Amino acid sequence: MLASLEQFMLGSGRGAGELCVQELIMAVTGDETAATGDMPAYQIRTPTTTLPQGVVMAASPGTLHSPQQMAEEATRKRELRLLKNREAAKECRRRKKEYIKCLESRVAVLEVQNKKLIQELETLKDICSSKTD
DNA sequence: ACGCCCCCGCGTCAGTCAAC
DNA sequence: GTTGACTGACGCGGGGGCGT
């Protein structure tokens, strides 16, 4: 978990924000097997191969001739790249927000859990000390 | 009303990584 | 080596809060 967070913060993580439900289940139940496999859940990628509507794939380089055609093709490729990157950035930010929201929820759950455990510890201490007296 | 500051979302660029 | 996806960093513009 901490490793996952570190990976995300260091920028090598992928698909931030895709943990959440399982993380929360883990936090509540303490069941580490609730998370899937070795891979941090938020790094699981969903295939994003679909292009936005209206986007036409570039023609193969072999069909181009004049410098003007080449220039037009380069422009078209650039526009396509920018469009894809724009969408990717939006999706990336959405996942990141979701991931942060999830972490905040987890903090809240763990704080409650921590309070309960402290309370339980105090109770047990009381029991022990009353027995030894 | 105005200026200022802060926050948020966006578009873009650059770098990294995995798949091929 | 090339390519596509992802993401951190940067700059910009808009909106809201606050003091004057």
PDB file of C-alpha atoms (C1' of nucleotides) in Angstrom:
ATOM      1  CA  MET A   1       0.000   0.000   0.000  1.00  0.00           C
ATOM      2  CA  LEU A   2       2.638   2.481   0.986  1.00  0.00           C
ATOM      3  CA  ALA A   3       4.698   1.295  -1.923  1.00  0.00           C
ATOM      4  CA  SER A   4       1.754   1.921  -4.174  1.00  0.00           C
ATOM      5  CA  LEU A   5       1.378   5.441  -2.928  1.00  0.00           C
ATOM      6  CA  GLU A   6       5.069   6.100  -3.277  1.00  0.00           C
ATOM      7  CA  GLN A   7       5.030   4.801  -6.803  1.00  0.00           C
ATOM      8  CA  PHE A   8       2.158   7.062  -7.627  1.00  0.00           C
ATOM      9  CA  MET A   9       3.803  10.100  -6.115  1.00  0.00           C
ATOM     10  CA  LEU A  10       7.084   9.394  -7.857  1.00  0.00           C
ATOM     11  CA  GLY A  11       5.330   9.294 -11.152  1.00  0.00           C
ATOM     12  CA  SER A  12       6.060   5.744 -12.129  1.00  0.00           C
ATOM     13  CA  GLY A  13       2.626   4.544 -11.138  1.00  0.00           C
ATOM     14  CA  ARG A  14      -0.067   3.972 -13.687  1.00  0.00           C
ATOM     15  CA  GLY A  15      -3.806   4.426 -13.587  1.00  0.00           C
ATOM     16  CA  ALA A  16      -4.017   6.240 -10.305  1.00  0.00           C
ATOM     17  CA  GLY A  17      -7.399   6.166  -8.680  1.00  0.00           C
ATOM     18  CA  GLU A  18      -8.411   2.701  -9.674  1.00  0.00           C
ATOM     19  CA  LEU A  19      -8.089   1.277  -6.245  1.00  0.00           C
ATOM     20  CA  CYS A  20     -10.765   2.278  -3.805  1.00  0.00           C
ATOM     21  CA  VAL A  21     -13.429  -0.302  -3.183  1.00  0.00           C
ATOM     22  CA  GLN A  22     -10.951  -3.076  -2.488  1.00  0.00           C
ATOM     23  CA  GLU A  23      -8.744  -0.760  -0.477  1.00  0.00           C
ATOM     24  CA  LEU A  24     -11.662   0.222   1.672  1.00  0.00           C
ATOM     25  CA  ILE A  25     -12.705  -3.384   2.098  1.00  0.00           C
ATOM     26  CA  MET A  26      -9.160  -4.164   3.202  1.00  0.00           C
ATOM     27  CA  ALA A  27      -9.139  -1.258   5.609  1.00  0.00           C
ATOM     28  CA  VAL A  28     -12.417  -2.251   7.187  1.00  0.00           C
ATOM     29  CA  THR A  29     -11.976  -6.004   7.258  1.00  0.00           C
ATOM     30  CA  GLY A  30      -8.224  -6.138   7.627  1.00  0.00           C
ATOM     31  CA  ASP A  31      -8.308  -8.771   4.907  1.00  0.00           C
ATOM     32  CA  GLU A  32      -5.247  -8.222   2.784  1.00  0.00           C
ATOM     33  CA  THR A  33      -6.418 -10.812   0.291  1.00  0.00           C
ATOM     34  CA  ALA A  34      -9.245  -8.517  -0.632  1.00  0.00           C
ATOM     35  CA  ALA A  35      -6.854  -6.704  -2.929  1.00  0.00           C
ATOM     36  CA  THR A  36      -6.081  -8.346  -6.229  1.00  0.00           C
ATOM     37  CA  GLY A  37      -2.732 -10.007  -6.808  1.00  0.00           C
ATOM     38  CA  ASP A  38       0.722  -8.477  -6.681  1.00  0.00           C
ATOM     39  CA  MET A  39      -0.198  -5.429  -8.707  1.00  0.00           C
ATOM     40  CA  PRO A  40      -1.542  -2.408  -6.876  1.00  0.00           C
ATOM     41  CA  ALA A  41      -5.175  -2.081  -7.837  1.00  0.00           C
ATOM     42  CA  TYR A  42      -4.855   1.487  -8.972  1.00  0.00           C
ATOM     43  CA  GLN A  43      -2.241   0.459 -11.487  1.00  0.00           C
ATOM     44  CA  ILE A  44      -4.561  -1.840 -13.338  1.00  0.00           C
ATOM     45  CA  ARG A  45      -4.962  -0.351 -16.784  1.00  0.00           C
ATOM     46  CA  THR A  46      -8.162  -0.323 -18.709  1.00  0.00           C
ATOM     47  CA  PRO A  47      -7.615  -0.485 -22.449  1.00  0.00           C
ATOM     48  CA  THR A  48      -8.163   2.900 -24.055  1.00  0.00           C
ATOM     49  CA  THR A  49      -7.841   2.029 -27.664  1.00  0.00           C
ATOM     50  CA  THR A  50     -10.987   3.759 -28.833  1.00  0.00           C
ATOM     51  CA  LEU A  51     -10.457   6.989 -30.675  1.00  0.00           C
ATOM     52  CA  PRO A  52     -12.744   9.967 -30.238  1.00  0.00           C
ATOM     53  CA  GLN A  53     -15.465  10.238 -32.835  1.00  0.00           C
ATOM     54  CA  GLY A  54     -14.430  11.934 -36.051  1.00  0.00           C
ATOM     55  CA  VAL A  55     -10.776  11.027 -35.732  1.00  0.00           C
ATOM     56  CA  VAL A  56      -9.392   9.445 -38.861  1.00  0.00           C
ATOM     57  CA  MET A  57      -6.250   7.406 -38.675  1.00  0.00           C
ATOM     58  CA  ALA A  58      -3.255   8.709 -40.603  1.00  0.00           C
ATOM     59  CA  ALA A  59      -2.559   7.383 -44.052  1.00  0.00           C
ATOM     60  CA  SER A  60       0.473   5.221 -44.479  1.00  0.00           C
ATOM     61  CA  PRO A  61       3.657   7.162 -45.309  1.00  0.00           C
ATOM     62  CA  GLY A  62       4.058   5.274 -48.551  1.00  0.00           C
ATOM     63  CA  THR A  63       1.069   7.053 -50.112  1.00  0.00           C
ATOM     64  CA  LEU A  64       2.555  10.543 -49.696  1.00  0.00           C
ATOM     65  CA  HIS A  65       4.484  12.386 -52.375  1.00  0.00           C
ATOM     66  CA  SER A  66       4.788  16.160 -52.402  1.00  0.00           C
ATOM     67  CA  PRO A  67       6.339  18.191 -49.585  1.00  0.00           C
ATOM     68  CA  GLN A  68       2.969  19.864 -49.130  1.00  0.00           C
ATOM     69  CA  GLN A  69       1.290  16.518 -48.567  1.00  0.00           C
ATOM     70  CA  MET A  70       4.002  15.624 -46.125  1.00  0.00           C
ATOM     71  CA  ALA A  71       3.474  18.872 -44.254  1.00  0.00           C
ATOM     72  CA  GLU A  72      -0.280  18.353 -44.141  1.00  0.00           C
ATOM     73  CA  GLU A  73       0.235  14.859 -42.851  1.00  0.00           C
ATOM     74  CA  ALA A  74       2.593  16.110 -40.155  1.00  0.00           C
ATOM     75  CA  THR A  75       0.045  18.728 -39.094  1.00  0.00           C
ATOM     76  CA  ARG A  76      -2.696  16.143 -39.017  1.00  0.00           C
ATOM     77  CA  LYS A  77      -0.579  13.800 -36.943  1.00  0.00           C
ATOM     78  CA  ARG A  78       0.229  16.570 -34.511  1.00  0.00           C
ATOM     79  CA  GLU A  79      -3.424  17.502 -34.124  1.00  0.00           C
ATOM     80  CA  LEU A  80      -4.325  13.887 -33.546  1.00  0.00           C
ATOM     81  CA  ARG A  81      -1.584  13.539 -30.953  1.00  0.00           C
ATOM     82  CA  LEU A  82      -2.713  16.676 -29.159  1.00  0.00           C
ATOM     83  CA  LEU A  83      -6.314  15.518 -29.177  1.00  0.00           C
ATOM     84  CA  LYS A  84      -5.377  12.149 -27.726  1.00  0.00           C
ATOM     85  CA  ASN A  85      -3.108  13.695 -25.141  1.00  0.00           C
ATOM     86  CA  ARG A  86      -5.850  16.142 -24.140  1.00  0.00           C
ATOM     87  CA  GLU A  87      -8.214  13.256 -23.503  1.00  0.00           C
ATOM     88  CA  ALA A  88      -5.510  11.281 -21.717  1.00  0.00           C
ATOM     89  CA  ALA A  89      -4.764  14.220 -19.436  1.00  0.00           C
ATOM     90  CA  LYS A  90      -8.435  14.570 -18.539  1.00  0.00           C
ATOM     91  CA  GLU A  91      -8.677  10.885 -17.740  1.00  0.00           C
ATOM     92  CA  CYS A  92      -5.446  10.983 -15.768  1.00  0.00           C
ATOM     93  CA  ARG A  93      -6.725  13.858 -13.631  1.00  0.00           C
ATOM     94  CA  ARG A  94     -10.033  12.147 -13.078  1.00  0.00           C
ATOM     95  CA  ARG A  95      -8.295   9.011 -11.837  1.00  0.00           C
ATOM     96  CA  LYS A  96      -5.952  11.005  -9.656  1.00  0.00           C
ATOM     97  CA  LYS A  97      -8.843  12.804  -7.985  1.00  0.00           C
ATOM     98  CA  GLU A  98     -10.589   9.512  -7.426  1.00  0.00           C
ATOM     99  CA  TYR A  99      -7.418   8.048  -5.963  1.00  0.00           C
ATOM    100  CA  ILE A 100      -6.969  10.941  -3.570  1.00  0.00           C
ATOM    101  CA  LYS A 101     -10.609  10.742  -2.524  1.00  0.00           C
ATOM    102  CA  CYS A 102     -10.117   7.079  -1.840  1.00  0.00           C
ATOM    103  CA  LEU A 103      -7.016   7.707   0.250  1.00  0.00           C
ATOM    104  CA  GLU A 104      -8.909  10.287   2.289  1.00  0.00           C
ATOM    105  CA  SER A 105     -11.691   7.801   2.890  1.00  0.00           C
ATOM    106  CA  ARG A 106      -9.158   5.239   3.963  1.00  0.00           C
ATOM    107  CA  VAL A 107      -7.572   7.676   6.387  1.00  0.00           C
ATOM    108  CA  ALA A 108     -10.971   8.266   7.939  1.00  0.00           C
ATOM    109  CA  VAL A 109     -11.617   4.543   8.282  1.00  0.00           C
ATOM    110  CA  LEU A 110      -8.188   3.898   9.792  1.00  0.00           C
ATOM    111  CA  GLU A 111      -8.580   6.738  12.262  1.00  0.00           C
ATOM    112  CA  VAL A 112     -11.805   5.229  13.536  1.00  0.00           C
ATOM    113  CA  GLN A 113     -10.152   1.820  13.685  1.00  0.00           C
ATOM    114  CA  ASN A 114      -7.216   3.273  15.579  1.00  0.00           C
ATOM    115  CA  LYS A 115      -9.449   4.927  18.137  1.00  0.00           C
ATOM    116  CA  LYS A 116     -11.268   1.658  18.712  1.00  0.00           C
ATOM    117  CA  LEU A 117      -8.026  -0.216  19.229  1.00  0.00           C
ATOM    118  CA  ILE A 118      -6.717   2.367  21.684  1.00  0.00           C
ATOM    119  CA  GLN A 119      -9.964   2.154  23.586  1.00  0.00           C
ATOM    120  CA  GLU A 120      -9.770  -1.632  23.615  1.00  0.00           C
ATOM    121  CA  LEU A 121      -6.191  -1.488  24.855  1.00  0.00           C
ATOM    122  CA  GLU A 122      -7.179   0.774  27.722  1.00  0.00           C
ATOM    123  CA  THR A 123      -9.981  -1.580  28.685  1.00  0.00           C
ATOM    124  CA  LEU A 124      -7.642  -4.570  28.706  1.00  0.00           C
ATOM    125  CA  LYS A 125      -5.101  -2.621  30.737  1.00  0.00           C
ATOM    126  CA  ASP A 126      -7.765  -1.852  33.323  1.00  0.00           C
ATOM    127  CA  ILE A 127      -8.757  -5.491  33.508  1.00  0.00           C
ATOM    128  CA  CYS A 128      -5.145  -6.583  33.947  1.00  0.00           C
ATOM    129  CA  SER A 129      -4.354  -4.054  36.628  1.00  0.00           C
ATOM    130  CA  SER A 130      -7.478  -4.890  38.605  1.00  0.00           C
ATOM    131  CA  LYS A 131      -6.534  -8.572  38.551  1.00  0.00           C
ATOM    132  CA  THR A 132      -2.991  -7.964  39.764  1.00  0.00           C
ATOM    133  CA  ASP A 133      -4.215  -5.852  42.632  1.00  0.00           C
TER     134      ASP A 133
ATOM    135  C1'  DA B   1     -16.416  48.409  -7.734  1.00  0.00           C
ATOM    136  C1'  DC B   2     -11.597  47.202  -7.607  1.00  0.00           C
ATOM    137  C1'  DG B   3      -7.597  44.790  -6.940  1.00  0.00           C
ATOM    138  C1'  DC B   4      -5.381  40.898  -4.904  1.00  0.00           C
ATOM    139  C1'  DC B   5      -4.858  36.164  -3.757  1.00  0.00           C
ATOM    140  C1'  DC B   6      -5.937  31.370  -3.939  1.00  0.00           C
ATOM    141  C1'  DC B   7      -7.784  27.350  -6.023  1.00  0.00           C
ATOM    142  C1'  DC B   8      -9.266  24.556  -9.867  1.00  0.00           C
ATOM    143  C1'  DG B   9      -9.441  22.795 -14.410  1.00  0.00           C
ATOM    144  C1'  DC B  10      -7.476  22.818 -18.810  1.00  0.00           C
ATOM    145  C1'  DG B  11      -4.036  22.302 -22.730  1.00  0.00           C
ATOM    146  C1'  DT B  12       0.489  21.385 -23.807  1.00  0.00           C
ATOM    147  C1'  DC B  13       5.221  19.637 -23.510  1.00  0.00           C
ATOM    148  C1'  DA B  14       8.623  16.457 -22.038  1.00  0.00           C
ATOM    149  C1'  DG B  15       9.974  12.369 -20.045  1.00  0.00           C
ATOM    150  C1'  DT B  16       9.197   7.456 -18.817  1.00  0.00           C
ATOM    151  C1'  DC B  17       7.580   2.895 -19.480  1.00  0.00           C
ATOM    152  C1'  DA B  18       5.817  -1.244 -21.703  1.00  0.00           C
ATOM    153  C1'  DA B  19       4.681  -3.612 -25.849  1.00  0.00           C
ATOM    154  C1'  DC B  20       5.926  -4.574 -30.389  1.00  0.00           C
TER     155       DC B  20
ATOM    156  C1'  DG C   1      14.459   1.423 -32.233  1.00  0.00           C
ATOM    157  C1'  DT C   2       9.590   2.846 -32.639  1.00  0.00           C
ATOM    158  C1'  DT C   3       5.152   3.761 -30.902  1.00  0.00           C
ATOM    159  C1'  DG C   4       1.335   4.684 -27.876  1.00  0.00           C
ATOM    160  C1'  DA C   5      -0.277   5.512 -23.207  1.00  0.00           C
ATOM    161  C1'  DC C   6       0.437   7.762 -19.023  1.00  0.00           C
ATOM    162  C1'  DT C   7       1.701  11.442 -15.948  1.00  0.00           C
ATOM    163  C1'  DG C   8       4.496  15.379 -13.727  1.00  0.00           C
ATOM    164  C1'  DA C   9       5.347  20.118 -14.556  1.00  0.00           C
ATOM    165  C1'  DC C  10       4.299  24.513 -16.366  1.00  0.00           C
ATOM    166  C1'  DG C  11       1.553  28.388 -17.741  1.00  0.00           C
ATOM    167  C1'  DC C  12      -3.025  30.368 -18.487  1.00  0.00           C
ATOM    168  C1'  DG C  13      -7.756  31.817 -17.616  1.00  0.00           C
ATOM    169  C1'  DG C  14     -11.929  31.839 -14.838  1.00  0.00           C
ATOM    170  C1'  DG C  15     -14.383  31.907 -10.457  1.00  0.00           C
ATOM    171  C1'  DG C  16     -14.849  32.825  -5.553  1.00  0.00           C
ATOM    172  C1'  DG C  17     -13.494  34.966  -1.150  1.00  0.00           C
ATOM    173  C1'  DC C  18     -11.645  38.976   1.206  1.00  0.00           C
ATOM    174  C1'  DG C  19      -9.924  43.484   2.378  1.00  0.00           C
ATOM    175  C1'  DT C  20     -10.051  48.429   0.818  1.00  0.00           C
TER     176       DT C  20
END
